XYZ file of C-alpha atoms in Angstrom:
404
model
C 93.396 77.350 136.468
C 96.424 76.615 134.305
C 97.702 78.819 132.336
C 99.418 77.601 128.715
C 101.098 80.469 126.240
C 101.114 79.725 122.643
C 101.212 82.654 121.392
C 105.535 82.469 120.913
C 105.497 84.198 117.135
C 103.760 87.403 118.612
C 106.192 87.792 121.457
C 108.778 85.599 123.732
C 109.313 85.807 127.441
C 112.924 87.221 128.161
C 115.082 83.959 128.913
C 116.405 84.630 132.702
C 120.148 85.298 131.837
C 118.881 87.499 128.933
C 117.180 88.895 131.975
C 120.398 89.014 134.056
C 122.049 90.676 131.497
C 119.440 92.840 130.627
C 119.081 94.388 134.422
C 122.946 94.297 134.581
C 123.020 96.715 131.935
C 120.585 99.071 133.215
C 123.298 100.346 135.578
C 125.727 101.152 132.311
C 124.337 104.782 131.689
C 127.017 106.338 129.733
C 126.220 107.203 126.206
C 127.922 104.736 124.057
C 128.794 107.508 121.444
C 130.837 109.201 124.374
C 134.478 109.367 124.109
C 135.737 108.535 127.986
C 136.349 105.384 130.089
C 132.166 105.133 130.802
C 131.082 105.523 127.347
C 134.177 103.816 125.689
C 132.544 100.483 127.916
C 129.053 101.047 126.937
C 130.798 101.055 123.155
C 133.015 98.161 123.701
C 129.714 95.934 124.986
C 127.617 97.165 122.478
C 129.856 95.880 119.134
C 130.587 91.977 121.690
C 126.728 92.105 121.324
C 127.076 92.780 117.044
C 129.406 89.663 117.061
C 126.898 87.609 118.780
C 124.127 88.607 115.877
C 126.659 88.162 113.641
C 127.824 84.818 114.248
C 124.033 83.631 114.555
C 123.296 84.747 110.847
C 126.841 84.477 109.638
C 127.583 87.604 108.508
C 130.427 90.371 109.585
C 129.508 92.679 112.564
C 130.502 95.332 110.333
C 127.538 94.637 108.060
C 124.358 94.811 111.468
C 122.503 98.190 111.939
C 120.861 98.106 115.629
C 117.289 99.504 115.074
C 114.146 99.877 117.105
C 112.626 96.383 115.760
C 111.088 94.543 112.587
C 108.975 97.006 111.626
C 111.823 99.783 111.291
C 114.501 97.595 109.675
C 111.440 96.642 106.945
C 110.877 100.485 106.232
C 114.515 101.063 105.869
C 115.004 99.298 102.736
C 111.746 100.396 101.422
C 112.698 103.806 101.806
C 116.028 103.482 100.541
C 114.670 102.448 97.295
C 112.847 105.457 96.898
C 115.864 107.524 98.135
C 117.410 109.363 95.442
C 121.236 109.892 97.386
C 121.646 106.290 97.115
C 122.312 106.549 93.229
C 124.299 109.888 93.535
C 127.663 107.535 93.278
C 128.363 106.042 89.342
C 127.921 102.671 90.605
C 125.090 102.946 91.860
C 123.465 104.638 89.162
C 124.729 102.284 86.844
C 123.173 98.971 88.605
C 119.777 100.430 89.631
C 119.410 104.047 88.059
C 115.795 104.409 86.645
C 114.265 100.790 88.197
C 110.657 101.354 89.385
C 109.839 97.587 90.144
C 109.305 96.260 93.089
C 108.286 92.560 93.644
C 107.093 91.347 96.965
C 104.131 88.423 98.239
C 100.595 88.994 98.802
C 101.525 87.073 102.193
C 103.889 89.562 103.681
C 104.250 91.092 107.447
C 101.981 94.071 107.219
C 104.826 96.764 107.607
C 106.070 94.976 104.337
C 103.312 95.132 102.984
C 102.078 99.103 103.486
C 106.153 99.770 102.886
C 105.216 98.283 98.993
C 101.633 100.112 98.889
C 103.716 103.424 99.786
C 106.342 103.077 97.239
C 103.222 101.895 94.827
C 101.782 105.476 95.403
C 105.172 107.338 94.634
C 105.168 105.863 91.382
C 106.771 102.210 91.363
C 104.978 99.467 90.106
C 104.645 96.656 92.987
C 104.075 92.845 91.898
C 102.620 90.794 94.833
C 103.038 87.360 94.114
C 100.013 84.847 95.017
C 100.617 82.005 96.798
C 99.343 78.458 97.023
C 97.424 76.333 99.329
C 100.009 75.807 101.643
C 101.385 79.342 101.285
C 104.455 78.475 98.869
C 104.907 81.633 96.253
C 104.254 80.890 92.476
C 107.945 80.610 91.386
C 107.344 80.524 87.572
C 105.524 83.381 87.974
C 108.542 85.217 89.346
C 110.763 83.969 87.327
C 108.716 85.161 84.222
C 108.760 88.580 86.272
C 112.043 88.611 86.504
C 112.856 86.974 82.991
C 110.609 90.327 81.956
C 112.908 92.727 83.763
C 116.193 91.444 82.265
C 113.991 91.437 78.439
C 112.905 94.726 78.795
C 115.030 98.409 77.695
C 112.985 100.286 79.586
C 114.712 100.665 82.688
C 111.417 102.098 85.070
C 110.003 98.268 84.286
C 113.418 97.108 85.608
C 113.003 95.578 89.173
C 114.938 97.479 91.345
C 113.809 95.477 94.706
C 112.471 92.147 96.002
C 110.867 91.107 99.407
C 110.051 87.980 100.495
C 110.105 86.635 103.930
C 112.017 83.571 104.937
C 109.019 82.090 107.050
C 105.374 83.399 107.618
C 104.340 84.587 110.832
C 100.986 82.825 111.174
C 101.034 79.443 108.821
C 105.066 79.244 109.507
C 105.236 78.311 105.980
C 109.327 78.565 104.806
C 110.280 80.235 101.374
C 113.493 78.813 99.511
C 114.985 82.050 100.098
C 118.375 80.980 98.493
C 116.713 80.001 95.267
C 114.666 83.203 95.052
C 117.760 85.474 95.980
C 119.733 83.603 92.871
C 116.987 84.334 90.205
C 116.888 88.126 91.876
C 120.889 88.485 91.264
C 120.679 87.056 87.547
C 118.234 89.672 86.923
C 119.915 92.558 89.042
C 118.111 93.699 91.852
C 118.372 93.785 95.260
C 116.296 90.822 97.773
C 115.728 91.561 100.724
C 114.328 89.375 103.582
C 112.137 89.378 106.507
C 113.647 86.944 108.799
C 111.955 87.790 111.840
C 110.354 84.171 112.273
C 113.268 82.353 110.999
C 116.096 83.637 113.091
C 116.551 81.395 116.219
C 114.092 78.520 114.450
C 116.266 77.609 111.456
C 119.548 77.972 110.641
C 119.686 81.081 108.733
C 123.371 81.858 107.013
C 123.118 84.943 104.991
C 126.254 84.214 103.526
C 124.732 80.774 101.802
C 121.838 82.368 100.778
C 123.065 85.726 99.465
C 120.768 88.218 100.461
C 121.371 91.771 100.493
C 118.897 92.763 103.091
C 118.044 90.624 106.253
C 115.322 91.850 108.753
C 115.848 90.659 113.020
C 114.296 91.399 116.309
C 114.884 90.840 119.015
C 111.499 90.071 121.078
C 111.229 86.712 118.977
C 114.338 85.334 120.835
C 113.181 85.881 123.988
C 115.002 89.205 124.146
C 113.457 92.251 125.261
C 110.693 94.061 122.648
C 111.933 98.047 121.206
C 115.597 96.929 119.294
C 116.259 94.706 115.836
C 118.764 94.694 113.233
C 119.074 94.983 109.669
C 121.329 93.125 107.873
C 123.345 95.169 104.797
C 125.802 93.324 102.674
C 128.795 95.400 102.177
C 128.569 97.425 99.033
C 124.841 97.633 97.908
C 122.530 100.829 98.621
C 121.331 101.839 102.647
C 119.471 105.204 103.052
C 118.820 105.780 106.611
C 115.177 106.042 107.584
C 115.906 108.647 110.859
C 118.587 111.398 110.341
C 120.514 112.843 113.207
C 123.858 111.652 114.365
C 126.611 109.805 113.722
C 125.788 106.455 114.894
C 125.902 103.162 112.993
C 128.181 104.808 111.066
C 125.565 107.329 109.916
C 123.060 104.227 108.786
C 120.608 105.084 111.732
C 120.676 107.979 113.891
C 119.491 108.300 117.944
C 121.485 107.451 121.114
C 121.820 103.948 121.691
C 119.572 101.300 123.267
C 122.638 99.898 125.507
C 120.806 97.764 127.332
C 118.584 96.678 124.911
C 121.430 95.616 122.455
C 123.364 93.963 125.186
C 120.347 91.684 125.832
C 119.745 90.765 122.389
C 123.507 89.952 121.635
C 122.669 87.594 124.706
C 119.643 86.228 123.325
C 121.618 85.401 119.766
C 123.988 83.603 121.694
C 121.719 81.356 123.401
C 119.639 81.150 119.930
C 123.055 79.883 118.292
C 123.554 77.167 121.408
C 119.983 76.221 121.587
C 119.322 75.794 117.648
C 119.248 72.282 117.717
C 117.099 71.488 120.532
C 114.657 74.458 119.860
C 113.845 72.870 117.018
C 112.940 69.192 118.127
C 111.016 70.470 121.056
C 109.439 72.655 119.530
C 108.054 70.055 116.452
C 107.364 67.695 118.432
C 104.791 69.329 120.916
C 103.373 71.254 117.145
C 103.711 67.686 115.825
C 101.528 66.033 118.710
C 98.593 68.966 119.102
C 98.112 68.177 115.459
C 97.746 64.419 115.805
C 95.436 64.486 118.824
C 93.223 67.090 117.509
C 92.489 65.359 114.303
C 91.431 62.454 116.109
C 89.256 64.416 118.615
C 88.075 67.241 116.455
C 86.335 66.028 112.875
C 86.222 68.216 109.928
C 89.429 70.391 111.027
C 91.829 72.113 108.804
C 95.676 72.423 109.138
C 96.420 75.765 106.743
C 100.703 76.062 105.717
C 102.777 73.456 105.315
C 104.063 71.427 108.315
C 106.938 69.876 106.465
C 108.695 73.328 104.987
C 107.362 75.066 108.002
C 109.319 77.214 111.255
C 108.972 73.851 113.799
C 106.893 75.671 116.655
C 104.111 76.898 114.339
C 100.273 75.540 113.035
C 97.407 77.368 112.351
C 94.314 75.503 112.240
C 90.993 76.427 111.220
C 87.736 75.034 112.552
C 84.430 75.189 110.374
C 81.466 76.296 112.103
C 83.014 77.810 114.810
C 84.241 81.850 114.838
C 88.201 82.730 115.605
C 87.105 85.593 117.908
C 84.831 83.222 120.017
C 87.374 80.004 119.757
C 89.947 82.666 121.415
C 87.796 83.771 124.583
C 86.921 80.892 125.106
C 90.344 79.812 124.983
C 91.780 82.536 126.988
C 88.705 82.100 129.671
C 90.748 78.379 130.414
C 93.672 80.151 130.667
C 95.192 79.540 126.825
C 97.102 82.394 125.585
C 96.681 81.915 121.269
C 96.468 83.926 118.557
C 93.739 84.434 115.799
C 96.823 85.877 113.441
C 99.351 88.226 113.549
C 99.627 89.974 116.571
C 99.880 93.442 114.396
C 96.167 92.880 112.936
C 94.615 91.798 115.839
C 92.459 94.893 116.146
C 90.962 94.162 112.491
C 88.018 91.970 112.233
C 89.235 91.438 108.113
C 89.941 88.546 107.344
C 93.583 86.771 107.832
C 95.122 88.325 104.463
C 97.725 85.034 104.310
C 94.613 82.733 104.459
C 92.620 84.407 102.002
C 95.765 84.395 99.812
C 96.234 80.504 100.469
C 92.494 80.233 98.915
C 91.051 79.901 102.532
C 87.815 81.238 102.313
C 85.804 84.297 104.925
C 84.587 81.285 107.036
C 87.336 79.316 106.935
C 89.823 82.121 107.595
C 87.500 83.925 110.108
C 87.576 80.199 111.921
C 91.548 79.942 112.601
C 93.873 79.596 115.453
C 97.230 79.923 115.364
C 99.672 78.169 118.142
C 103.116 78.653 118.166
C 105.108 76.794 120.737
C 108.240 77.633 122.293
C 111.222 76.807 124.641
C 109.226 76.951 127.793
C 106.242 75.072 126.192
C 105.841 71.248 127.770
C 103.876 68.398 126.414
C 101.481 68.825 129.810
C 100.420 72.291 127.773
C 99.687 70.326 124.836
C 97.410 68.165 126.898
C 95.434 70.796 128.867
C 94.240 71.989 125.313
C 93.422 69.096 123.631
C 91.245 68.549 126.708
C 90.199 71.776 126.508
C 89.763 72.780 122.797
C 87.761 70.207 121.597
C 84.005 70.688 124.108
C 84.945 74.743 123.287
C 84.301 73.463 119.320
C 81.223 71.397 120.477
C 80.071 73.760 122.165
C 80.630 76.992 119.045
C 79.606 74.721 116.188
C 76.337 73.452 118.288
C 75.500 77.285 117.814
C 76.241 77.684 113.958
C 73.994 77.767 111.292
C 76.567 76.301 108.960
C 76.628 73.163 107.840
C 79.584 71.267 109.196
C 80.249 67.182 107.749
């Protein structure tokens, strides 16, 4: 049986030299917070791999937390926000003292999205922004949120924060995050981004765009899973989420990952070399799964937009036939997909960035999402659109719905 992984936006093979490197490192035990020759190494290997990040996104090394992943860079800046010792210093307290608005999308990675609800609970007042069809946020509506917040005296309806991710994780759909930052500025919060589809897809330059707050990790370019980074532009508000020592220069305590952030300074510097090519590989094996299977497949629907989408990435939903069942079938011919984000794959609720799209229960409950990658080949492509297409047949010759 042949065995095809699409499943690239939940999680990424290591790339063999980020493998080399990785097992390499394993053998550099010193504590990189130690002061002789061993640790002094460990130190000196672990700031080459913050210039390697840093050159990816462009941004200084001085301005790249190491953290345990997505998920923990995402609470960060959350919980700064509702730190109070951030505004203990008159500048602070000037530029955000009193704001109690946060704005984010109703499209968000979950730990974004709980971060918000959390915050919403301790007394902040959290927009989430709809979306439309092809999972593009309502920008007037912003705007007019943020044309509010510059209008009002009150400074609790000031927003203090917004989040928006650069690309989503299961329609791939791409934000103008440069254009969103800009109206955030002129109104004088803080944006933050969730890059964690983006980086090593599209060129992301955080220097162009702006952004205060950048989220990475590592296990999305082909790096090994437990270490991200958060990107803080010099001068504007961090609170670190775990206390302890003095590492990161007191951002984020906890002795470091060495080998871990080795490997990923690898993996950014094979992301930077590889940009290019990534991408049209990567399009055109999304590009041709789409083509065959609307020939082959009637009444199919392709949910985000392909044309301001991450390249590797299509979710498609299939009327009359049930995610859950599409997938074992699937994964009985040896076709590793996804029904969503990883993260909610023990919830039978609907995908929340469907329903916000206007996909309805069926529709939504119906979906598969592939996401290609560098060690996808147009031979996987072909194994399942031979596949896929009986496995519909087969599912929809069981449904009581109608499908035309």
């Amino acid at each position: 049986m042949k065995l095809v992984y699409v499943d690239y936006n939940a999680t990424t093979p290591l790339d063999e030299q980020v493998k080399k490197v990785f097992i390499e490192a394993l053998e550099l035990y010193a504590n990189g917070s130690s002061m002789h020759e061993d640790g002094r190494l460990v130190a000196k290997k672990i700031e080459t791999a913050r210039s390697q990040l840093a050159h990816l996104i462009n941004c200084e090394p001085s301005e790249l937390v190491f953290t345990s992943g997505g998920s923990e860079s995402n609470n960060t800046v959350f919980q700064t926000m509702n730190a109070h010792n951030f505004l203990s210093t008159s500048k602070y307290q000037r530029l955000y003292g009193g704001r109690k608005r946060i704005i984010t999308t109703q499209i968000e990675h979950p730990c974004v999205l709980e971060s918000a609800r959390e915050l919403a609970q301790r007394g902040f007042t959290v927009e989430f922004l709809p979306v439309d069809s092809k999972g593009h946020i309502d920008v007037e509506r912003y705007k007019a949120l943020l044309e509010e917040s510059k209008q009002t005296d009150n400074p609790q309806q000031k927003v203090l924060l917004v989040s928006i991710m650069t690309a989503n994780n299961e329609i791939g759909t791409i934000q103008p995050i440069k254009e969103l930052c800009a109206y955030a500025h002129q109104a004088g919060a803080l944006f933050h981004t969730d890059a964690v589809q983006a980086v090593g897809k599209i060129p992301v330059n955080v220097k162009d765009w702006d952004v205060d707050y950048l989220t990475i990790s590592c296990h999305k370019i082909y790096g090994p899973k437990g270490v991200g980074a958060l990107f803080v532009k010099s001068g504007v508000p961090l609170s670190s989420l775990i206390k302890g020592g003095h590492q990161e220069h007191g951002a984020r305590a906890g002795t470091y990952n060495a080998p871990s952030i080795i490997a990923f300074g690898e993996a950014c510097k094979i992301a930077q070399e590889q940009l290019d090519s990534y991408y049209t590989h990567t399009k055109a094996l999304r590009d041709s799964l789409c083509e065959t299977l609307l020939k082959h497949i009637p009444n199919i629907r392709i949910n985000g937009d392909l044309e301001q989408g991450i390249p590797n990435t299509v979710d498609i939903s299939f009327p009359g036939a049930e995610g859950e069942a599409i997938l074992l079938h699937l994964d009985l011919c040896g076709i590793r997909a996804s029904t969503g984000s990883a993260c909610a794959s023990g919830s039978l609720e609907s995908s929340h960035v469907l329903v916000a799209t206007g996909v309805g229960p069926e529709l939504a409950h119906g979906s598969i999402r592939f996401s290609f990658g560098k060690y996808s080949t147009q031979a996987d492509v072909d194994y399942i659109c031979e596949v896929l297409p009986p496995i519909i047949s087969r599912l929809r010759s069981f449904s009581t719905l109608e499908v035309s």
